[in-house]
PDB file of C-alpha atoms and ligand atoms in Angstrom:
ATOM      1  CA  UNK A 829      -2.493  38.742  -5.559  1.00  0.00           C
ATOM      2  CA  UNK A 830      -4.883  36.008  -7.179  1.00  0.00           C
ATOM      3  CA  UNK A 831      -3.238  32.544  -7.350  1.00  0.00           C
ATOM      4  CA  UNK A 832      -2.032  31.885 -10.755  1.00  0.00           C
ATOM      5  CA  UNK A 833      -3.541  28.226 -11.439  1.00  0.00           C
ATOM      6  CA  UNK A 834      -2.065  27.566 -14.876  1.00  0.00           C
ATOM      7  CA  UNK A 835       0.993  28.177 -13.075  1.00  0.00           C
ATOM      8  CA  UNK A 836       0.991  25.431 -10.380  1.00  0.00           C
ATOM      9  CA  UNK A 837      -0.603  23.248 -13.567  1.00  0.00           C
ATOM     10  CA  UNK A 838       2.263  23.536 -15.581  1.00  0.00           C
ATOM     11  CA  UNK A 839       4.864  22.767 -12.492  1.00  0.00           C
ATOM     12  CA  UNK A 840       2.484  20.048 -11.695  1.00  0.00           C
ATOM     13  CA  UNK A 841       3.150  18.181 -15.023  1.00  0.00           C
ATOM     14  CA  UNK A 842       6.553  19.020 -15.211  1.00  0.00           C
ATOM     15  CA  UNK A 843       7.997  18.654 -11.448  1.00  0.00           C
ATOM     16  CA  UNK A 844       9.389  15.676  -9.667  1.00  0.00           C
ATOM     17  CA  UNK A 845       8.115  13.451  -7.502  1.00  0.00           C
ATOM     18  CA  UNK A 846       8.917  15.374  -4.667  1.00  0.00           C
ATOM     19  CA  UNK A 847       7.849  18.354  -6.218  1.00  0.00           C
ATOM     20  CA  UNK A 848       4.233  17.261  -7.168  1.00  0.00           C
ATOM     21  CA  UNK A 849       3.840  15.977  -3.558  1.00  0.00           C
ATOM     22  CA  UNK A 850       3.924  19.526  -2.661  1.00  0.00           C
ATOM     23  CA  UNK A 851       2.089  20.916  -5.433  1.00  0.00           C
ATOM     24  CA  UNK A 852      -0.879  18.317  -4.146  1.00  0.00           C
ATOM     25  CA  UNK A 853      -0.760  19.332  -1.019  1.00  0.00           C
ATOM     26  CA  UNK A 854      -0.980  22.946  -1.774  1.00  0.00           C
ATOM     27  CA  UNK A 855      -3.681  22.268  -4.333  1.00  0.00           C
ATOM     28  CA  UNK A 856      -5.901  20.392  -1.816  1.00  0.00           C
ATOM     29  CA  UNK A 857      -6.214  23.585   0.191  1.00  0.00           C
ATOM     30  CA  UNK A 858      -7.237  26.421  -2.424  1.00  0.00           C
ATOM     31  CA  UNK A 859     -10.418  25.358  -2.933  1.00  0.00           C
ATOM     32  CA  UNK A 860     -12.594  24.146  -6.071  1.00  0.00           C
ATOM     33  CA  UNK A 861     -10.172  25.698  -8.673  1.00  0.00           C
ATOM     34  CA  UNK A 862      -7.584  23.879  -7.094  1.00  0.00           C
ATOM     35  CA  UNK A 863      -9.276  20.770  -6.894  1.00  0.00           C
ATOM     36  CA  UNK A 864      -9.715  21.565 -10.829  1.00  0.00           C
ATOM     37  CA  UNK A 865      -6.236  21.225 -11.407  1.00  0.00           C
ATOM     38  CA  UNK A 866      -5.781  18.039  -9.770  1.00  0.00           C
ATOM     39  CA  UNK A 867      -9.129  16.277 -11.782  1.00  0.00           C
ATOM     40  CA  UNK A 868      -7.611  17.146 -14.892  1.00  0.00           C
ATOM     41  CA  UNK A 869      -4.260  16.188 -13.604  1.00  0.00           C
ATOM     42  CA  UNK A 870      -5.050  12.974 -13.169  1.00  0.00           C
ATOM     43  CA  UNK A 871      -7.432  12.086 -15.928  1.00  0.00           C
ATOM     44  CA  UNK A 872      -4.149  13.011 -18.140  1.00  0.00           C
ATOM     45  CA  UNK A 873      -2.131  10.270 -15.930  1.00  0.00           C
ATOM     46  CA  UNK A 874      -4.982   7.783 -16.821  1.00  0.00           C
ATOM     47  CA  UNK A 875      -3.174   5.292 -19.061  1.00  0.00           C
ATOM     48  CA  UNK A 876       0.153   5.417 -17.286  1.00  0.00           C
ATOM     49  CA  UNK A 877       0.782   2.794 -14.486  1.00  0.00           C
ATOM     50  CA  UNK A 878      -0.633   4.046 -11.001  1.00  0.00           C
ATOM     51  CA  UNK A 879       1.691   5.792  -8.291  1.00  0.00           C
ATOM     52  CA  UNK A 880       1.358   6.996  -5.301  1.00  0.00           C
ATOM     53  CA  UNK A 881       0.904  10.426  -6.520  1.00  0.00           C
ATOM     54  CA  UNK A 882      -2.426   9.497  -8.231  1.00  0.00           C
ATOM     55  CA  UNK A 883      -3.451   7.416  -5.022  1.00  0.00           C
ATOM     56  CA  UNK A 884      -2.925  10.819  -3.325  1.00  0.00           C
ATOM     57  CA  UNK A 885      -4.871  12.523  -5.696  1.00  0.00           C
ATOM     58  CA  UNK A 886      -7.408  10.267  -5.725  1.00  0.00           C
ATOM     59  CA  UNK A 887      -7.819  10.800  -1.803  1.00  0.00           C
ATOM     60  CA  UNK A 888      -7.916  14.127  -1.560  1.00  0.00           C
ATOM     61  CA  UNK A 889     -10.595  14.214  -4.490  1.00  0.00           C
ATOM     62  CA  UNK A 890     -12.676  10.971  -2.507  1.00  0.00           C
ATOM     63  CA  UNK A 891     -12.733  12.720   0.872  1.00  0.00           C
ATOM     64  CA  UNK A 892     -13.040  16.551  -1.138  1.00  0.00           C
ATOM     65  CA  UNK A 893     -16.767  17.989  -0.525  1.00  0.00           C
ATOM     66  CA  UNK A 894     -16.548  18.700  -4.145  1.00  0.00           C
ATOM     67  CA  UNK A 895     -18.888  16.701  -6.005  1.00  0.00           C
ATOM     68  CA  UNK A 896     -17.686  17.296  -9.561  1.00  0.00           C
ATOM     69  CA  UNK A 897     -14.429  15.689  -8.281  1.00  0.00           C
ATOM     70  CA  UNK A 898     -16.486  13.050  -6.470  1.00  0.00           C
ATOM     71  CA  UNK A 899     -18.383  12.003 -10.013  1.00  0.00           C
ATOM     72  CA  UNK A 900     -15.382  12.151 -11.991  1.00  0.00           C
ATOM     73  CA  UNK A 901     -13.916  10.043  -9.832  1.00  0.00           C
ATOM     74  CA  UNK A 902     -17.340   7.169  -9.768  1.00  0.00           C
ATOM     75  CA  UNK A 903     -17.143   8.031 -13.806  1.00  0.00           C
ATOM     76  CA  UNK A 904     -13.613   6.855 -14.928  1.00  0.00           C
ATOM     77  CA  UNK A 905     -12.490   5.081 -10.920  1.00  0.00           C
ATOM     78  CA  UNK A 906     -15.078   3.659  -9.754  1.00  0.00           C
ATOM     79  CA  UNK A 907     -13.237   1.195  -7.943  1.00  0.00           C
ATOM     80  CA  UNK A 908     -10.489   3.465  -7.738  1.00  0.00           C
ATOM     81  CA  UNK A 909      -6.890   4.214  -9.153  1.00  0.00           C
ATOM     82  CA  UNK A 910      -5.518   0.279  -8.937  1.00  0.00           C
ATOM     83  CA  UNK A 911      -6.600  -2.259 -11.726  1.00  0.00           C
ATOM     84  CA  UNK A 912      -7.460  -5.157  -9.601  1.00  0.00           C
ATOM     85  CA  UNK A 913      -5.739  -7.802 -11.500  1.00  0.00           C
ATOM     86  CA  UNK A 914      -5.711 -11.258  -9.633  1.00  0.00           C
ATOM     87  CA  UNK A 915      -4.645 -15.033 -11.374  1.00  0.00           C
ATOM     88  CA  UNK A 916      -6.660 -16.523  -8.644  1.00  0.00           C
ATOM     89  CA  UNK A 917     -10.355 -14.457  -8.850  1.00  0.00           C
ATOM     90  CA  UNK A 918      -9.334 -12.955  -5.670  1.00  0.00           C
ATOM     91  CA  UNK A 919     -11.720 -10.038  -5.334  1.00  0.00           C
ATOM     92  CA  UNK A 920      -9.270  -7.133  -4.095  1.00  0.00           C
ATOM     93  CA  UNK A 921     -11.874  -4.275  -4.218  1.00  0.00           C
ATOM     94  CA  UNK A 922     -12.502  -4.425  -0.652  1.00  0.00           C
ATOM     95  CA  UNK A 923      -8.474  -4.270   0.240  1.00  0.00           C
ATOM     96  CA  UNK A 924      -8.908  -0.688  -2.162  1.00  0.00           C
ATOM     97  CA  UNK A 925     -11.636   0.382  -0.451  1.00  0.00           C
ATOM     98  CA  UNK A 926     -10.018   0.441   2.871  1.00  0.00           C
ATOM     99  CA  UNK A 927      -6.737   1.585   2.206  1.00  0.00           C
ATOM    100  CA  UNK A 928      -8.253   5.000   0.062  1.00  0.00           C
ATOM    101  CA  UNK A 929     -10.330   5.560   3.465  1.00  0.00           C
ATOM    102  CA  UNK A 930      -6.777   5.320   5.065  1.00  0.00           C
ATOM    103  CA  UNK A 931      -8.009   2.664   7.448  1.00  0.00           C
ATOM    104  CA  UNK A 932      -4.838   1.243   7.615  1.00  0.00           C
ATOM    105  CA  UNK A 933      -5.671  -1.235  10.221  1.00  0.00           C
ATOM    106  CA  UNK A 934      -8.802  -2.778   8.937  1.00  0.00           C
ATOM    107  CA  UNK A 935      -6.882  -3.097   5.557  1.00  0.00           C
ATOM    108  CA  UNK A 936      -3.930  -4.877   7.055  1.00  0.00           C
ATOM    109  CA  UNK A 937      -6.431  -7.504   8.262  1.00  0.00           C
ATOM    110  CA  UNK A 938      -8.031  -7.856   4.967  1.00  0.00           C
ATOM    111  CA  UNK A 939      -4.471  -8.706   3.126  1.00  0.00           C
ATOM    112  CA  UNK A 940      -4.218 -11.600   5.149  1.00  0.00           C
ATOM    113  CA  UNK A 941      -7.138 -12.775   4.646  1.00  0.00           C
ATOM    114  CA  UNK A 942      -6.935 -12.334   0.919  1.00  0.00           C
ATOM    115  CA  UNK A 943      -4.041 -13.494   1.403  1.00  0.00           C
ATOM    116  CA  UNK A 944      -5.220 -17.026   3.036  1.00  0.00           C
ATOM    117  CA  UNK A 945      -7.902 -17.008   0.226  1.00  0.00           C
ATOM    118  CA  UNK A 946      -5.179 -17.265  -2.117  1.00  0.00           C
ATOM    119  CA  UNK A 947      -3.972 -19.977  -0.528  1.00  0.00           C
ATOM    120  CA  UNK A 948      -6.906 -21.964  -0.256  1.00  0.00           C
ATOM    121  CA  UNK A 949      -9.741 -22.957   1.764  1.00  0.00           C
ATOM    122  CA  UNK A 950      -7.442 -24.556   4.925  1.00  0.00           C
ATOM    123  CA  UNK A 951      -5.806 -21.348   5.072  1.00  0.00           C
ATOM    124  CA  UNK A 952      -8.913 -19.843   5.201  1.00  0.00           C
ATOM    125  CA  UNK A 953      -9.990 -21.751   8.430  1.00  0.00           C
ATOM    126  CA  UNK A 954      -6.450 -21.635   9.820  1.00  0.00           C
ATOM    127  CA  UNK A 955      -5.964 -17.675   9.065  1.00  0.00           C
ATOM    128  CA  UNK A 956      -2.346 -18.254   8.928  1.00  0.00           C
ATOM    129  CA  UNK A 957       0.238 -18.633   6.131  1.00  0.00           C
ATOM    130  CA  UNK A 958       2.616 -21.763   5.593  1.00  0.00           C
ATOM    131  CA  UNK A 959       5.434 -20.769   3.941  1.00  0.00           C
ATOM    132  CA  UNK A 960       4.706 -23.298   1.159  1.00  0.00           C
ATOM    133  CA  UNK A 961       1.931 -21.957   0.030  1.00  0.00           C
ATOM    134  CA  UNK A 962       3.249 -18.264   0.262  1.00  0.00           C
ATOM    135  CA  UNK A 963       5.591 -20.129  -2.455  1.00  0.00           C
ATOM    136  CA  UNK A 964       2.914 -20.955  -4.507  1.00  0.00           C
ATOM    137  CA  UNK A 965       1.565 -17.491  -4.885  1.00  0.00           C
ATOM    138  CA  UNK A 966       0.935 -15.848  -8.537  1.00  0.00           C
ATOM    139  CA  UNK A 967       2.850 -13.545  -9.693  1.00  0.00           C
ATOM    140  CA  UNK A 968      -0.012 -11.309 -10.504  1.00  0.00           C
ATOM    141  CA  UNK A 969      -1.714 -11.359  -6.977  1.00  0.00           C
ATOM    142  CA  UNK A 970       1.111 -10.445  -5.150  1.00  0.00           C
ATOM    143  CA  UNK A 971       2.059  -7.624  -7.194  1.00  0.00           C
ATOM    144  CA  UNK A 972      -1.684  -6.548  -7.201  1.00  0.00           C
ATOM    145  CA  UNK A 973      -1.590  -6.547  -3.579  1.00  0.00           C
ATOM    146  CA  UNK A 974       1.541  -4.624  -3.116  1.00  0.00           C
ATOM    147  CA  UNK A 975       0.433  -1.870  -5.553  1.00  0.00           C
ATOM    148  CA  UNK A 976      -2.505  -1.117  -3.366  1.00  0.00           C
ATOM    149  CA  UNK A 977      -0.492  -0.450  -0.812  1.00  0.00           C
ATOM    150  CA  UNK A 978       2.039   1.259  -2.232  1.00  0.00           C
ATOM    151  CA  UNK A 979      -0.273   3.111  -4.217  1.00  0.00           C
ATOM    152  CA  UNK A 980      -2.162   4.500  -1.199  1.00  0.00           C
ATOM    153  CA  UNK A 981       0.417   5.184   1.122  1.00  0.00           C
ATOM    154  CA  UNK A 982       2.814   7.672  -0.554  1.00  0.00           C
ATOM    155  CA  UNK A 983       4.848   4.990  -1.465  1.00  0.00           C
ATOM    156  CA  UNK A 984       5.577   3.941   2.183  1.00  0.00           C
ATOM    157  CA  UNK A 985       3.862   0.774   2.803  1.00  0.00           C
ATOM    158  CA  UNK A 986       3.847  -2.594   0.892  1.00  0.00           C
ATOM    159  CA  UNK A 987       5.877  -5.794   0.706  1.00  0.00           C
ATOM    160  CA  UNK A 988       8.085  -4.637  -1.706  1.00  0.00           C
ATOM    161  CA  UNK A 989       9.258  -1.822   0.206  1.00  0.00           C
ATOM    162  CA  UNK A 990       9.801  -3.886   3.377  1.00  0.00           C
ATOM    163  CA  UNK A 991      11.857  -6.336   0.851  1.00  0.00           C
ATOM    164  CA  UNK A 992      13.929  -3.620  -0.388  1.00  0.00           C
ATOM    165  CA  UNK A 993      15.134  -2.626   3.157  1.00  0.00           C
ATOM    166  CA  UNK A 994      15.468  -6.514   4.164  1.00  0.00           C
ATOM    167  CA  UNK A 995      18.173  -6.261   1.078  1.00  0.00           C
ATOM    168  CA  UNK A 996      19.742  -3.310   2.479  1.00  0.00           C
ATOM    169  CA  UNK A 997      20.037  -4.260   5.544  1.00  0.00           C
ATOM    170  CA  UNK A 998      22.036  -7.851   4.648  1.00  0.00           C
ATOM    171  CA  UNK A 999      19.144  -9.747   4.972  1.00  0.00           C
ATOM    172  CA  UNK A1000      18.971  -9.331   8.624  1.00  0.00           C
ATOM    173  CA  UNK A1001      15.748  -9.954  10.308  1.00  0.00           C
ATOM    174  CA  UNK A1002      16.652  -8.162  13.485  1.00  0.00           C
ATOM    175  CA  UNK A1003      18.015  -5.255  11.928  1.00  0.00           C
ATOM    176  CA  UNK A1004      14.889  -5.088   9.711  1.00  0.00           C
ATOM    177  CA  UNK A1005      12.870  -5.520  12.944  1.00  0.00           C
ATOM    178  CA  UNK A1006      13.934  -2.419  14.272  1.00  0.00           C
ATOM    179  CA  UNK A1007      13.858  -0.364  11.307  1.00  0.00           C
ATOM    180  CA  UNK A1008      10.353  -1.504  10.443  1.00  0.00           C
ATOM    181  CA  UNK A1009       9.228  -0.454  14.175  1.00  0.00           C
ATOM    182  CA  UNK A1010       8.106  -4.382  14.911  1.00  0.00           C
ATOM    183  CA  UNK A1011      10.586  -4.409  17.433  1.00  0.00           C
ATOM    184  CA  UNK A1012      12.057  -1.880  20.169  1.00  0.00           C
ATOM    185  CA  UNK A1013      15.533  -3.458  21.580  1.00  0.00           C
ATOM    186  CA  UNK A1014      14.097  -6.832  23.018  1.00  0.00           C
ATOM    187  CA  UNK A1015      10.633  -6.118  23.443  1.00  0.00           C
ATOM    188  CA  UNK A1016       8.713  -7.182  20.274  1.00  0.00           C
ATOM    189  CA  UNK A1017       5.679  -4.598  19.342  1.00  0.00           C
ATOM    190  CA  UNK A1018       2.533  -5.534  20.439  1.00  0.00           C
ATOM    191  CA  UNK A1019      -0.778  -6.497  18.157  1.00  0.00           C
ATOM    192  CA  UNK A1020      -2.927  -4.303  17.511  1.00  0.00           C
ATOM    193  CA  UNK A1021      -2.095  -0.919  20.173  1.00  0.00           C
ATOM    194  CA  UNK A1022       1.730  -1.113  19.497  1.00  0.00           C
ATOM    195  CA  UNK A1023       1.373  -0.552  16.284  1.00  0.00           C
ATOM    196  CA  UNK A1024       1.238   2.748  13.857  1.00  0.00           C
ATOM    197  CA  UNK A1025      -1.713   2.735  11.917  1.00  0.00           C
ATOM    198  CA  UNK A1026      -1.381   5.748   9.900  1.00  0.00           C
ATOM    199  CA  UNK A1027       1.357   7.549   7.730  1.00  0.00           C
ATOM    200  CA  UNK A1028       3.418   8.251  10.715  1.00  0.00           C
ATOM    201  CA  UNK A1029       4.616   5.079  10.987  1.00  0.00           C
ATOM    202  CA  UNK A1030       7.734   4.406   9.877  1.00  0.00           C
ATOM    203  CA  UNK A1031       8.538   3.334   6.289  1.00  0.00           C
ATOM    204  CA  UNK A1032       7.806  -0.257   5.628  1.00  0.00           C
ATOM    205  CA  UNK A1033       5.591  -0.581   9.085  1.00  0.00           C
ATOM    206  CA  UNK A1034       3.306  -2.321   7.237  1.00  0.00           C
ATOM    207  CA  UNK A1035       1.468  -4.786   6.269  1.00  0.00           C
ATOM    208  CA  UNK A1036       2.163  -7.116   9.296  1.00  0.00           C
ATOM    209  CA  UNK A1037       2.824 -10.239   9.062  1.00  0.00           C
ATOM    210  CA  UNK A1038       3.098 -12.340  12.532  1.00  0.00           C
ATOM    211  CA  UNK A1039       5.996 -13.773  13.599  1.00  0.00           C
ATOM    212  CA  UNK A1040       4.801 -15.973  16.291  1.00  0.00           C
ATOM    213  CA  UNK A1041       5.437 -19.091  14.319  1.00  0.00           C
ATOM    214  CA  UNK A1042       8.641 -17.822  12.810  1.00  0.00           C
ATOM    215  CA  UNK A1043       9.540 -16.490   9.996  1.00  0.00           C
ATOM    216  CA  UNK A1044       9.803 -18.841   6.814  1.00  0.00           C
ATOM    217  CA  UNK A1045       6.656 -17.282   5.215  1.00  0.00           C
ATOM    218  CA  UNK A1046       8.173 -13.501   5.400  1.00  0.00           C
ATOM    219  CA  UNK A1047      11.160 -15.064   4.015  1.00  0.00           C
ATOM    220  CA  UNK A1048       9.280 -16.821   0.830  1.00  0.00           C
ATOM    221  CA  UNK A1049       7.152 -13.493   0.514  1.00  0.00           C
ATOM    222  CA  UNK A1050      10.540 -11.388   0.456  1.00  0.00           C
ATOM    223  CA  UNK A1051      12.319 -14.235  -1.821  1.00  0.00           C
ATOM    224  CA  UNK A1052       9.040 -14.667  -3.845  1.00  0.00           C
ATOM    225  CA  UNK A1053       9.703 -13.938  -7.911  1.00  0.00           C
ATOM    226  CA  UNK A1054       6.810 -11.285  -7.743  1.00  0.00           C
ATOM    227  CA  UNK A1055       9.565  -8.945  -6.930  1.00  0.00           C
ATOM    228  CA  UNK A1056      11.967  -9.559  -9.869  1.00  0.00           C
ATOM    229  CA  UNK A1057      15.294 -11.158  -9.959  1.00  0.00           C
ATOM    230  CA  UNK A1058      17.380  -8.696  -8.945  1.00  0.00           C
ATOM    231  CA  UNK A1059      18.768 -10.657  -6.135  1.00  0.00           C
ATOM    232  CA  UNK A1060      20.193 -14.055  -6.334  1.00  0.00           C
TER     233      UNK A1060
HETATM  234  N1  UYC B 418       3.034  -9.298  16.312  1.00  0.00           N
HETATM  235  O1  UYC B 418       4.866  -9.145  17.743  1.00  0.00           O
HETATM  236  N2  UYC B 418       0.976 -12.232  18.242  1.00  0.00           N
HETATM  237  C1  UYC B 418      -0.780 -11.037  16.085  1.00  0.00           C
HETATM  238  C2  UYC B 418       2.827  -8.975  15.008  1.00  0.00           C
HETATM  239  C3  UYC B 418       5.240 -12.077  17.281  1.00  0.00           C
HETATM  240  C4  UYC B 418       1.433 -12.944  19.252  1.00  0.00           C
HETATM  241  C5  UYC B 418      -1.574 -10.611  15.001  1.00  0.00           C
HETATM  242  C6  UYC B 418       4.031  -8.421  14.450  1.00  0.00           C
HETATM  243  C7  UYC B 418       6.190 -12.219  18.451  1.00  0.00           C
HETATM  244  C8  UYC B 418       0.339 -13.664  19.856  1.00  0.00           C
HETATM  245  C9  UYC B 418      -0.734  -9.856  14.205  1.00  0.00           C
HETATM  246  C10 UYC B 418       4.944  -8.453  15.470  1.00  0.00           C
HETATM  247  C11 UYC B 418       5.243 -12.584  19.494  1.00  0.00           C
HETATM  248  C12 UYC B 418      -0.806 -13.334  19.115  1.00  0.00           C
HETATM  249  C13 UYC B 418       0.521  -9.805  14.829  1.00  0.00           C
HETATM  250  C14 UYC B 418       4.314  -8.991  16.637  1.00  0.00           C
HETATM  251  C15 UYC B 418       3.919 -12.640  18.967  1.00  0.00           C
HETATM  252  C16 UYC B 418      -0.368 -12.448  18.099  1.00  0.00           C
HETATM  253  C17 UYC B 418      -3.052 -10.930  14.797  1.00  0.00           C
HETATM  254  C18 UYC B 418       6.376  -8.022  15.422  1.00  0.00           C
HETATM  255  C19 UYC B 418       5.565 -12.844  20.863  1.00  0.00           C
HETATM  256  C20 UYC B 418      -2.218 -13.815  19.374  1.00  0.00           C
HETATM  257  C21 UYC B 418      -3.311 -11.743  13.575  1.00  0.00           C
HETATM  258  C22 UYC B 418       7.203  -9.007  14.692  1.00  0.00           C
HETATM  259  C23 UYC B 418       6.929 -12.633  21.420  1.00  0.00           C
HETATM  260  C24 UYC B 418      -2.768 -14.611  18.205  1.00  0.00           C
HETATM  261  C25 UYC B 418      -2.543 -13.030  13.550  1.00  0.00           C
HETATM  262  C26 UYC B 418      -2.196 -15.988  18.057  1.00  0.00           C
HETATM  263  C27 UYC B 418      -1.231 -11.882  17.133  1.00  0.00           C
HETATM  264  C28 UYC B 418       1.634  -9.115  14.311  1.00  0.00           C
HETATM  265  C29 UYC B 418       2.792 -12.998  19.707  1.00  0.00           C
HETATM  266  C30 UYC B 418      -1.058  -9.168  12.901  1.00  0.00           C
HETATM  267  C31 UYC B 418       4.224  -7.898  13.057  1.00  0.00           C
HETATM  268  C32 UYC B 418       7.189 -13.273  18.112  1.00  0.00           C
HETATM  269  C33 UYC B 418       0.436 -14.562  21.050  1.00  0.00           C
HETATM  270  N3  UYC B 418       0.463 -10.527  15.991  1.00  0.00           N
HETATM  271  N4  UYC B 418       3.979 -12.311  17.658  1.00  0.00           N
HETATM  272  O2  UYC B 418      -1.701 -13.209  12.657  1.00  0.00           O
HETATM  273  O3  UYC B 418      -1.975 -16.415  16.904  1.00  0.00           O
HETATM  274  O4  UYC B 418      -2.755 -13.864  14.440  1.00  0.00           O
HETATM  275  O5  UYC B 418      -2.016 -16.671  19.078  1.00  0.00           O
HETATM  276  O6  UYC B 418       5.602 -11.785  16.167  1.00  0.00           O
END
């Protein structure tokens, strides 16, 4: 029986989240006409805030062989799905550009040094963060940041996720640790080969931040009011 497209359209608009992961998924594999549905799919998400389900899309178009789905996406993304707002003039584009190729571990590297540009030019040469100056931060930047990788990671990257289970977890830094796969009983993960670079990692595995000189500047980023005020 022929695949009935308007179909998986229709539950495509109307499912949930979880839903419309499938759909994707299933999409992705059937071909140009499938490929259809998700151009148009997203072109009607275009003036809604980006989620992970149009950084998804926009992957599976980018890497497609498709090149209708390749031009729509230079036409209307060229940078891709995330408006790169930044207080600072931080250029973000190349953070974007790594994390929709999925290199995971080449983009972690590039948020702290975007990171350390946003600090300023000793943070630049030091390639560290003090957490003073994590403090400072704008609003904007951080947010901007996170929303990348959020965006491009089904939702299971970023610092706001890794803040969320910090909260859940009482605020406890060994607890969060473990969870996060950074540490395995007493042995703390090792930089770069212990670590998960891809979507099998566990949720909030990254980005890293190092805790060799402790960890005030985690603490500012998680207490940082980028995040809201839900907490006091
Ligand atoms: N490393 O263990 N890490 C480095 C992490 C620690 C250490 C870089 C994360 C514990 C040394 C990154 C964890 C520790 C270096 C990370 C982790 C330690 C280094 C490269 C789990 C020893 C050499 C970029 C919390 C017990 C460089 C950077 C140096 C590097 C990340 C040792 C991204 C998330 C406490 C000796 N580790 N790091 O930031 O600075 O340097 O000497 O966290």
């Amino acid at each position: 029986t022929p695949i009935d497209f308007s179909a998986l359209r229709l539950q495509l608009s109307s499912g949930s989240e979880k839903v419309q992961q499938q759909l994707i998924q299933q999409l992705a594999t059937l071909g140009e006409p499938g490929l259809e549905v998700l151009m148009e799919f997203l072109l009607q998400r275009r003036d809604r805030l980006p989620t992970w389900i149009d950084g998804k899309i926009y992957q599976i178009l980018y890497h497609s062989k498709f090149s209708p789905a390749r031009e729509l996406l230079q036409t209307h993304f060229p940078a891709g799905i995330v408006t790169l707002r930044s207080q600072s003039n931080i250029d973000y584009s190349s953070l974007q550009q790594l994390l929709i190729e999925g290199d995971f571990q080449a983009a972690d590297r590039v948020t702290l040094q975007k990171l350390c540009e946003l600090a300023g030019a000793t943070a630049v040469q030091r390639k560290w963060l003090y957490f003073t100056e994590v403090e400072r931060f704008p609003i904007l930047d951080l947010q901007t940041v996170d929303t990348l990788w959020s965006v491009y990671s089904e939702g299971k990257f970023g610092f706001s996720v890794q803040r969320g289970l910090w909260l859940t977890l009482g605020k406890n830094w060994e607890k969060l640790w473990a969870k996060i796969g950074w540490k395995n009983g007493n042995t703390w993960t090792r930089y770069p080969d212990g670590f998960t670079w891809s979507l099998d990692a566990p949720i909030g595995h990254l980005p890293l931040s190092n805790q060799l000189r402790g960890n005030r500047a985690i603490a500012a980023l998680f207490s940082h009011p980028a995040w809201g005020k839900r907490e006091q």
